[in-house]
Amino acid sequence: MLFVDSHCHLDRLSYGSKQTDLADVLAKAAARQVGYFLCVSVTQQQFPEMLTAIAPYPQVFASCGVHPLNQDPGVDAPLLLEQAKDPRVVAIGETGLDYFYSPENKEVQQHSFREHIRVARALNKPLIIHTRDAQEDTLRIMTEEGADQVGGVLHCFTESLEMAEAAMAMGFYVSISGIVTFKSAAALQEVVKALPLSRLLIETDSPYLAPVPHRGRENEPAFVVDVAQFIADLRQIPLAELAQATSDNFFALFKLARQ
């Protein structure tokens, strides 16, 4: 059985206090059969350091982008294009819109989102999209900028089934985090039941959003197995089937071969 953490921020774990080092984190994940990881960028300034940190680990892939909540100083599109040409970069993002935490700079976020989609199209690399309380604008910009030409994933998904279906119609996958295990996530759980297995990914979003039974702890890639087990139980399918499907989907989306 093989699990993939399709979205984590390995450079943001608490090394030296809650975690020993990256090798230790990956070893703990491997002990639970988590074999591959996508380390996701949230700022251009920290991207080179992130690449250096993961360089010794061929099982860790990278993305390049600016999180919608990290818009100071904002996206440098020419630099993003150059940074994302690195062969270790398999996706563009995370990008997108977050009107829950930062509704006051919608225009800045929208500009950044459009620039990311244009870079993704230029390099033919899929997108990692963060969307919260911005369903209409997210789908509109995806459509206007031709995001369907590269596809990608709506990560840490918490929105409606209708939004998921609209994104999937554009060739996107939907990734589910530990939020699905929360007592308050009844609506999301119903969405997850309805999603086609062929379009499903799993993630931790480490170091954030630790799933039950690890609430209150720093999240880490090993915990993606708890997300998988919850979803398998929710859908009443064997864990091995869920693991196989989500791993296959990961490699298909990011055009990767198992190493």
PDB file of C-alpha atoms in Angstrom:
ATOM      1  CA  MET A   1       0.000   0.000   0.000  1.00  0.00           C
ATOM      2  CA  LEU A   2       1.301   3.462  -0.932  1.00  0.00           C
ATOM      3  CA  PHE A   3       0.111   6.865   0.229  1.00  0.00           C
ATOM      4  CA  VAL A   4       1.035  10.283  -1.166  1.00  0.00           C
ATOM      5  CA  ASP A   5       0.850  13.582   0.686  1.00  0.00           C
ATOM      6  CA  SER A   6      -0.138  15.754  -2.252  1.00  0.00           C
ATOM      7  CA  HIS A   7       0.212  19.074  -0.406  1.00  0.00           C
ATOM      8  CA  CYS A   8       2.514  19.894   2.500  1.00  0.00           C
ATOM      9  CA  HIS A   9       4.794  22.730   3.569  1.00  0.00           C
ATOM     10  CA  LEU A  10       7.857  20.824   4.718  1.00  0.00           C
ATOM     11  CA  ASP A  11       9.884  24.014   5.051  1.00  0.00           C
ATOM     12  CA  ARG A  12       7.449  25.349   7.656  1.00  0.00           C
ATOM     13  CA  LEU A  13       7.549  22.528  10.186  1.00  0.00           C
ATOM     14  CA  SER A  14       8.942  23.358  13.637  1.00  0.00           C
ATOM     15  CA  TYR A  15      12.386  21.847  13.314  1.00  0.00           C
ATOM     16  CA  GLY A  16      14.414  21.717  16.485  1.00  0.00           C
ATOM     17  CA  SER A  17      11.343  21.836  18.716  1.00  0.00           C
ATOM     18  CA  LYS A  18       8.439  19.707  17.496  1.00  0.00           C
ATOM     19  CA  GLN A  19      10.344  17.983  14.669  1.00  0.00           C
ATOM     20  CA  THR A  20      13.966  16.816  14.632  1.00  0.00           C
ATOM     21  CA  ASP A  21      14.749  17.439  10.964  1.00  0.00           C
ATOM     22  CA  LEU A  22      13.325  16.778   7.522  1.00  0.00           C
ATOM     23  CA  ALA A  23      14.911  13.325   7.321  1.00  0.00           C
ATOM     24  CA  ASP A  24      13.113  12.373  10.540  1.00  0.00           C
ATOM     25  CA  VAL A  25       9.772  13.671   9.241  1.00  0.00           C
ATOM     26  CA  LEU A  26      10.091  11.691   6.014  1.00  0.00           C
ATOM     27  CA  ALA A  27      11.179   8.564   7.888  1.00  0.00           C
ATOM     28  CA  LYS A  28       8.126   8.734  10.154  1.00  0.00           C
ATOM     29  CA  ALA A  29       5.955   9.093   7.072  1.00  0.00           C
ATOM     30  CA  ALA A  30       7.679   6.178   5.326  1.00  0.00           C
ATOM     31  CA  ALA A  31       7.000   4.013   8.385  1.00  0.00           C
ATOM     32  CA  ARG A  32       3.299   4.527   7.634  1.00  0.00           C
ATOM     33  CA  GLN A  33       3.768   3.836   3.911  1.00  0.00           C
ATOM     34  CA  VAL A  34       3.692   7.481   2.821  1.00  0.00           C
ATOM     35  CA  GLY A  35       6.205   7.408  -0.005  1.00  0.00           C
ATOM     36  CA  TYR A  36       5.871  10.653  -1.967  1.00  0.00           C
ATOM     37  CA  PHE A  37       5.313  14.299  -1.110  1.00  0.00           C
ATOM     38  CA  LEU A  38       4.598  17.597  -2.842  1.00  0.00           C
ATOM     39  CA  CYS A  39       6.234  20.478  -0.967  1.00  0.00           C
ATOM     40  CA  VAL A  40       4.243  23.583  -1.817  1.00  0.00           C
ATOM     41  CA  SER A  41       5.663  27.081  -2.104  1.00  0.00           C
ATOM     42  CA  VAL A  42       3.847  30.089  -0.628  1.00  0.00           C
ATOM     43  CA  THR A  43       6.354  32.910  -1.309  1.00  0.00           C
ATOM     44  CA  GLN A  44       8.899  33.575  -4.017  1.00  0.00           C
ATOM     45  CA  GLN A  45      11.420  34.890  -1.509  1.00  0.00           C
ATOM     46  CA  GLN A  46      11.580  31.582   0.392  1.00  0.00           C
ATOM     47  CA  PHE A  47      11.356  29.357  -2.686  1.00  0.00           C
ATOM     48  CA  PRO A  48      15.153  28.926  -3.204  1.00  0.00           C
ATOM     49  CA  GLU A  49      15.622  27.897   0.430  1.00  0.00           C
ATOM     50  CA  MET A  50      12.744  25.428   0.133  1.00  0.00           C
ATOM     51  CA  LEU A  51      14.325  23.845  -2.959  1.00  0.00           C
ATOM     52  CA  THR A  52      17.642  23.510  -1.161  1.00  0.00           C
ATOM     53  CA  ALA A  53      16.003  21.828   1.831  1.00  0.00           C
ATOM     54  CA  ILE A  54      14.256  19.150  -0.221  1.00  0.00           C
ATOM     55  CA  ALA A  55      17.096  18.596  -2.728  1.00  0.00           C
ATOM     56  CA  PRO A  56      18.473  15.427  -1.050  1.00  0.00           C
ATOM     57  CA  TYR A  57      15.100  13.689  -1.257  1.00  0.00           C
ATOM     58  CA  PRO A  58      13.990  12.494  -4.712  1.00  0.00           C
ATOM     59  CA  GLN A  59      10.616  11.436  -3.311  1.00  0.00           C
ATOM     60  CA  VAL A  60       9.795  15.088  -2.565  1.00  0.00           C
ATOM     61  CA  PHE A  61       8.537  17.213  -5.448  1.00  0.00           C
ATOM     62  CA  ALA A  62       8.060  20.994  -5.442  1.00  0.00           C
ATOM     63  CA  SER A  63       5.665  23.679  -6.557  1.00  0.00           C
ATOM     64  CA  CYS A  64       6.374  27.368  -7.099  1.00  0.00           C
ATOM     65  CA  GLY A  65       3.971  30.180  -6.291  1.00  0.00           C
ATOM     66  CA  VAL A  66       2.635  32.927  -4.039  1.00  0.00           C
ATOM     67  CA  HIS A  67      -0.192  32.149  -1.608  1.00  0.00           C
ATOM     68  CA  PRO A  68      -3.165  34.511  -1.955  1.00  0.00           C
ATOM     69  CA  LEU A  69      -2.626  35.666   1.638  1.00  0.00           C
ATOM     70  CA  ASN A  70       1.054  36.465   0.996  1.00  0.00           C
ATOM     71  CA  GLN A  71       0.614  39.416  -1.356  1.00  0.00           C
ATOM     72  CA  ASP A  72       3.269  41.664   0.159  1.00  0.00           C
ATOM     73  CA  PRO A  73       5.237  42.404  -2.030  1.00  0.00           C
ATOM     74  CA  GLY A  74       3.004  40.503  -4.465  1.00  0.00           C
ATOM     75  CA  VAL A  75       3.825  38.226  -7.363  1.00  0.00           C
ATOM     76  CA  ASP A  76       6.802  38.930  -9.639  1.00  0.00           C
ATOM     77  CA  ALA A  77       5.540  37.201 -12.775  1.00  0.00           C
ATOM     78  CA  PRO A  78       8.818  37.150 -14.766  1.00  0.00           C
ATOM     79  CA  LEU A  79      10.657  35.756 -11.739  1.00  0.00           C
ATOM     80  CA  LEU A  80       7.891  33.191 -11.184  1.00  0.00           C
ATOM     81  CA  LEU A  81       8.309  32.030 -14.761  1.00  0.00           C
ATOM     82  CA  GLU A  82      12.052  31.568 -14.279  1.00  0.00           C
ATOM     83  CA  GLN A  83      11.772  29.920 -10.860  1.00  0.00           C
ATOM     84  CA  ALA A  84       9.117  27.495 -12.066  1.00  0.00           C
ATOM     85  CA  LYS A  85      11.336  26.270 -14.902  1.00  0.00           C
ATOM     86  CA  ASP A  86      13.342  24.288 -12.347  1.00  0.00           C
ATOM     87  CA  PRO A  87      12.884  20.590 -13.218  1.00  0.00           C
ATOM     88  CA  ARG A  88      11.953  19.806  -9.617  1.00  0.00           C
ATOM     89  CA  VAL A  89       8.881  22.036  -9.947  1.00  0.00           C
ATOM     90  CA  VAL A  90       5.878  19.973 -11.019  1.00  0.00           C
ATOM     91  CA  ALA A  91       3.150  22.560 -10.362  1.00  0.00           C
ATOM     92  CA  ILE A  92       2.402  26.270 -10.122  1.00  0.00           C
ATOM     93  CA  GLY A  93       1.049  27.576  -6.833  1.00  0.00           C
ATOM     94  CA  GLU A  94      -0.299  27.634  -4.421  1.00  0.00           C
ATOM     95  CA  THR A  95      -2.323  30.438  -5.847  1.00  0.00           C
ATOM     96  CA  GLY A  96      -5.985  31.379  -5.823  1.00  0.00           C
ATOM     97  CA  LEU A  97      -8.365  33.538  -3.813  1.00  0.00           C
ATOM     98  CA  ASP A  98      -9.121  33.822  -0.102  1.00  0.00           C
ATOM     99  CA  TYR A  99     -11.894  36.257   0.729  1.00  0.00           C
ATOM    100  CA  PHE A 100     -12.434  34.735   4.183  1.00  0.00           C
ATOM    101  CA  TYR A 101      -9.222  36.080   5.699  1.00  0.00           C
ATOM    102  CA  SER A 102      -8.409  38.890   3.287  1.00  0.00           C
ATOM    103  CA  PRO A 103     -11.453  40.330   1.493  1.00  0.00           C
ATOM    104  CA  GLU A 104      -9.949  43.823   1.405  1.00  0.00           C
ATOM    105  CA  ASN A 105      -7.420  43.050  -1.348  1.00  0.00           C
ATOM    106  CA  LYS A 106      -9.531  41.097  -3.795  1.00  0.00           C
ATOM    107  CA  GLU A 107      -8.097  42.905  -6.806  1.00  0.00           C
ATOM    108  CA  VAL A 108      -4.500  42.137  -5.799  1.00  0.00           C
ATOM    109  CA  GLN A 109      -5.327  38.477  -5.255  1.00  0.00           C
ATOM    110  CA  GLN A 110      -7.125  38.282  -8.597  1.00  0.00           C
ATOM    111  CA  HIS A 111      -4.157  39.798 -10.421  1.00  0.00           C
ATOM    112  CA  SER A 112      -1.805  37.318  -8.775  1.00  0.00           C
ATOM    113  CA  PHE A 113      -4.115  34.413  -9.618  1.00  0.00           C
ATOM    114  CA  ARG A 114      -4.240  35.423 -13.280  1.00  0.00           C
ATOM    115  CA  GLU A 115      -0.448  35.707 -13.454  1.00  0.00           C
ATOM    116  CA  HIS A 116      -0.043  32.223 -12.001  1.00  0.00           C
ATOM    117  CA  ILE A 117      -2.424  30.733 -14.551  1.00  0.00           C
ATOM    118  CA  ARG A 118      -0.520  32.435 -17.365  1.00  0.00           C
ATOM    119  CA  VAL A 119       2.797  31.035 -16.105  1.00  0.00           C
ATOM    120  CA  ALA A 120       1.226  27.592 -15.759  1.00  0.00           C
ATOM    121  CA  ARG A 121       0.051  27.745 -19.356  1.00  0.00           C
ATOM    122  CA  ALA A 122       3.427  28.990 -20.581  1.00  0.00           C
ATOM    123  CA  LEU A 123       5.203  26.060 -18.905  1.00  0.00           C
ATOM    124  CA  ASN A 124       2.406  23.505 -19.311  1.00  0.00           C
ATOM    125  CA  LYS A 125       2.411  22.735 -15.596  1.00  0.00           C
ATOM    126  CA  PRO A 126      -0.743  22.141 -13.510  1.00  0.00           C
ATOM    127  CA  LEU A 127      -2.047  24.584 -10.922  1.00  0.00           C
ATOM    128  CA  ILE A 128      -2.485  24.252  -7.174  1.00  0.00           C
ATOM    129  CA  ILE A 129      -5.460  26.424  -6.251  1.00  0.00           C
ATOM    130  CA  HIS A 130      -6.485  27.680  -2.812  1.00  0.00           C
ATOM    131  CA  THR A 131     -10.070  28.945  -2.710  1.00  0.00           C
ATOM    132  CA  ARG A 132     -12.090  30.090   0.269  1.00  0.00           C
ATOM    133  CA  ASP A 133     -15.305  32.105   0.190  1.00  0.00           C
ATOM    134  CA  ALA A 134     -14.475  33.054  -3.405  1.00  0.00           C
ATOM    135  CA  GLN A 135     -16.245  30.411  -5.442  1.00  0.00           C
ATOM    136  CA  GLU A 136     -17.677  32.626  -8.186  1.00  0.00           C
ATOM    137  CA  ASP A 137     -14.506  34.629  -8.820  1.00  0.00           C
ATOM    138  CA  THR A 138     -12.276  31.554  -8.659  1.00  0.00           C
ATOM    139  CA  LEU A 139     -14.246  29.713 -11.323  1.00  0.00           C
ATOM    140  CA  ARG A 140     -14.643  32.854 -13.438  1.00  0.00           C
ATOM    141  CA  ILE A 141     -10.909  33.575 -13.512  1.00  0.00           C
ATOM    142  CA  MET A 142     -10.097  29.927 -14.166  1.00  0.00           C
ATOM    143  CA  THR A 143     -12.412  30.067 -17.171  1.00  0.00           C
ATOM    144  CA  GLU A 144     -11.245  33.464 -18.457  1.00  0.00           C
ATOM    145  CA  GLU A 145      -7.553  32.555 -18.222  1.00  0.00           C
ATOM    146  CA  GLY A 146      -7.834  29.076 -19.716  1.00  0.00           C
ATOM    147  CA  ALA A 147      -6.915  27.066 -16.636  1.00  0.00           C
ATOM    148  CA  ASP A 148      -8.533  24.057 -18.281  1.00  0.00           C
ATOM    149  CA  GLN A 149      -5.522  23.938 -20.644  1.00  0.00           C
ATOM    150  CA  VAL A 150      -3.251  22.782 -17.808  1.00  0.00           C
ATOM    151  CA  GLY A 151      -5.599  21.425 -15.142  1.00  0.00           C
ATOM    152  CA  GLY A 152      -4.553  21.115 -11.532  1.00  0.00           C
ATOM    153  CA  VAL A 153      -6.083  20.674  -8.114  1.00  0.00           C
ATOM    154  CA  LEU A 154      -8.348  22.567  -5.753  1.00  0.00           C
ATOM    155  CA  HIS A 155      -6.429  21.879  -2.561  1.00  0.00           C
ATOM    156  CA  CYS A 156      -7.736  21.605   1.009  1.00  0.00           C
ATOM    157  CA  PHE A 157     -11.217  21.707  -0.474  1.00  0.00           C
ATOM    158  CA  THR A 158     -14.074  22.928   1.748  1.00  0.00           C
ATOM    159  CA  GLU A 159     -16.488  24.371  -0.799  1.00  0.00           C
ATOM    160  CA  SER A 160     -19.651  23.017  -2.450  1.00  0.00           C
ATOM    161  CA  LEU A 161     -20.112  19.952  -4.626  1.00  0.00           C
ATOM    162  CA  GLU A 162     -21.239  22.281  -7.417  1.00  0.00           C
ATOM    163  CA  MET A 163     -17.882  24.072  -7.340  1.00  0.00           C
ATOM    164  CA  ALA A 164     -16.016  20.772  -7.330  1.00  0.00           C
ATOM    165  CA  GLU A 165     -18.015  19.586 -10.329  1.00  0.00           C
ATOM    166  CA  ALA A 166     -17.325  22.822 -12.225  1.00  0.00           C
ATOM    167  CA  ALA A 167     -13.594  22.480 -11.554  1.00  0.00           C
ATOM    168  CA  MET A 168     -13.554  18.796 -12.473  1.00  0.00           C
ATOM    169  CA  ALA A 169     -15.229  19.695 -15.764  1.00  0.00           C
ATOM    170  CA  MET A 170     -12.123  21.813 -16.427  1.00  0.00           C
ATOM    171  CA  GLY A 171      -9.849  18.840 -15.780  1.00  0.00           C
ATOM    172  CA  PHE A 172      -9.123  19.556 -12.130  1.00  0.00           C
ATOM    173  CA  TYR A 173      -8.772  17.217  -9.180  1.00  0.00           C
ATOM    174  CA  VAL A 174     -10.057  17.847  -5.645  1.00  0.00           C
ATOM    175  CA  SER A 175      -7.792  17.350  -2.622  1.00  0.00           C
ATOM    176  CA  ILE A 176      -9.101  16.651   0.854  1.00  0.00           C
ATOM    177  CA  SER A 177      -7.235  17.525   4.041  1.00  0.00           C
ATOM    178  CA  GLY A 178      -7.677  16.661   7.709  1.00  0.00           C
ATOM    179  CA  ILE A 179     -10.580  19.119   7.887  1.00  0.00           C
ATOM    180  CA  VAL A 180     -12.811  16.265   6.711  1.00  0.00           C
ATOM    181  CA  THR A 181     -12.233  14.521  10.066  1.00  0.00           C
ATOM    182  CA  PHE A 182     -13.507  17.465  12.129  1.00  0.00           C
ATOM    183  CA  LYS A 183     -16.859  17.228  13.918  1.00  0.00           C
ATOM    184  CA  SER A 184     -17.882  20.489  12.242  1.00  0.00           C
ATOM    185  CA  ALA A 185     -17.296  19.106   8.730  1.00  0.00           C
ATOM    186  CA  ALA A 186     -20.606  17.334   8.086  1.00  0.00           C
ATOM    187  CA  ALA A 187     -21.258  19.268   4.862  1.00  0.00           C
ATOM    188  CA  LEU A 188     -17.764  18.554   3.538  1.00  0.00           C
ATOM    189  CA  GLN A 189     -18.158  14.883   4.395  1.00  0.00           C
ATOM    190  CA  GLU A 190     -21.228  14.710   2.166  1.00  0.00           C
ATOM    191  CA  VAL A 191     -19.256  16.311  -0.665  1.00  0.00           C
ATOM    192  CA  VAL A 192     -16.440  13.794  -0.236  1.00  0.00           C
ATOM    193  CA  LYS A 193     -18.907  10.924  -0.470  1.00  0.00           C
ATOM    194  CA  ALA A 194     -20.098  12.253  -3.820  1.00  0.00           C
ATOM    195  CA  LEU A 195     -16.735  12.984  -5.461  1.00  0.00           C
ATOM    196  CA  PRO A 196     -15.572  10.482  -8.087  1.00  0.00           C
ATOM    197  CA  LEU A 197     -12.635   8.457  -6.810  1.00  0.00           C
ATOM    198  CA  SER A 198     -10.876   9.124 -10.111  1.00  0.00           C
ATOM    199  CA  ARG A 199     -10.590  12.838  -9.196  1.00  0.00           C
ATOM    200  CA  LEU A 200      -9.658  12.594  -5.529  1.00  0.00           C
ATOM    201  CA  LEU A 201      -6.364  13.475  -3.821  1.00  0.00           C
ATOM    202  CA  ILE A 202      -5.411  13.483  -0.134  1.00  0.00           C
ATOM    203  CA  GLU A 203      -3.132  15.866   1.724  1.00  0.00           C
ATOM    204  CA  THR A 204      -2.062  17.100   5.136  1.00  0.00           C
ATOM    205  CA  ASP A 205      -1.337  20.782   4.434  1.00  0.00           C
ATOM    206  CA  SER A 206       1.369  20.277   7.109  1.00  0.00           C
ATOM    207  CA  PRO A 207       2.101  21.881   9.480  1.00  0.00           C
ATOM    208  CA  TYR A 208      -1.525  23.044   9.629  1.00  0.00           C
ATOM    209  CA  LEU A 209      -4.888  21.311  10.157  1.00  0.00           C
ATOM    210  CA  ALA A 210      -3.866  18.110  11.921  1.00  0.00           C
ATOM    211  CA  PRO A 211      -6.603  15.498  11.524  1.00  0.00           C
ATOM    212  CA  VAL A 212      -8.379  13.593  14.259  1.00  0.00           C
ATOM    213  CA  PRO A 213      -6.872  11.943  16.344  1.00  0.00           C
ATOM    214  CA  HIS A 214      -3.957  14.401  16.255  1.00  0.00           C
ATOM    215  CA  ARG A 215      -5.855  17.650  16.852  1.00  0.00           C
ATOM    216  CA  GLY A 216      -3.796  20.190  18.747  1.00  0.00           C
ATOM    217  CA  ARG A 217      -0.497  18.827  17.424  1.00  0.00           C
ATOM    218  CA  GLU A 218       1.616  20.115  14.584  1.00  0.00           C
ATOM    219  CA  ASN A 219       0.516  18.315  11.448  1.00  0.00           C
ATOM    220  CA  GLU A 220       3.020  16.171   9.535  1.00  0.00           C
ATOM    221  CA  PRO A 221       2.952  14.030   6.381  1.00  0.00           C
ATOM    222  CA  ALA A 222       2.591  10.740   8.311  1.00  0.00           C
ATOM    223  CA  PHE A 223      -0.887  11.892   9.300  1.00  0.00           C
ATOM    224  CA  VAL A 224      -2.148  11.729   5.702  1.00  0.00           C
ATOM    225  CA  VAL A 225      -2.891   8.073   6.451  1.00  0.00           C
ATOM    226  CA  ASP A 226      -5.452   9.203   9.035  1.00  0.00           C
ATOM    227  CA  VAL A 227      -7.107  11.371   6.391  1.00  0.00           C
ATOM    228  CA  ALA A 228      -7.148   8.408   4.017  1.00  0.00           C
ATOM    229  CA  GLN A 229      -8.602   6.050   6.614  1.00  0.00           C
ATOM    230  CA  PHE A 230     -11.388   8.499   7.457  1.00  0.00           C
ATOM    231  CA  ILE A 231     -12.319   8.958   3.793  1.00  0.00           C
ATOM    232  CA  ALA A 232     -12.217   5.210   3.151  1.00  0.00           C
ATOM    233  CA  ASP A 233     -14.553   4.613   6.086  1.00  0.00           C
ATOM    234  CA  LEU A 234     -16.788   7.469   4.957  1.00  0.00           C
ATOM    235  CA  ARG A 235     -17.092   6.002   1.468  1.00  0.00           C
ATOM    236  CA  GLN A 236     -17.238   2.432   2.786  1.00  0.00           C
ATOM    237  CA  ILE A 237     -14.355   1.201   0.647  1.00  0.00           C
ATOM    238  CA  PRO A 238     -11.131  -0.598   1.608  1.00  0.00           C
ATOM    239  CA  LEU A 239      -8.250   1.643   2.643  1.00  0.00           C
ATOM    240  CA  ALA A 240      -6.066  -0.029   0.020  1.00  0.00           C
ATOM    241  CA  GLU A 241      -8.488   1.021  -2.716  1.00  0.00           C
ATOM    242  CA  LEU A 242      -8.446   4.632  -1.534  1.00  0.00           C
ATOM    243  CA  ALA A 243      -4.649   4.620  -1.303  1.00  0.00           C
ATOM    244  CA  GLN A 244      -4.261   3.160  -4.794  1.00  0.00           C
ATOM    245  CA  ALA A 245      -6.668   5.594  -6.423  1.00  0.00           C
ATOM    246  CA  THR A 246      -5.312   8.752  -4.780  1.00  0.00           C
ATOM    247  CA  SER A 247      -1.708   7.749  -5.500  1.00  0.00           C
ATOM    248  CA  ASP A 248      -2.507   6.972  -9.135  1.00  0.00           C
ATOM    249  CA  ASN A 249      -4.311  10.309  -9.432  1.00  0.00           C
ATOM    250  CA  PHE A 250      -1.304  12.163  -8.030  1.00  0.00           C
ATOM    251  CA  PHE A 251       1.103  10.671 -10.556  1.00  0.00           C
ATOM    252  CA  ALA A 252      -1.328  11.233 -13.420  1.00  0.00           C
ATOM    253  CA  LEU A 253      -2.001  14.875 -12.546  1.00  0.00           C
ATOM    254  CA  PHE A 254       1.632  15.869 -12.074  1.00  0.00           C
ATOM    255  CA  LYS A 255       2.886  13.695 -14.959  1.00  0.00           C
ATOM    256  CA  LEU A 256       5.270  11.763 -12.738  1.00  0.00           C
ATOM    257  CA  ALA A 257       6.683   8.254 -12.745  1.00  0.00           C
ATOM    258  CA  ARG A 258       7.148   6.288  -9.540  1.00  0.00           C
ATOM    259  CA  GLN A 259      10.852   6.297  -8.705  1.00  0.00           C
TER     260      GLN A 259
END
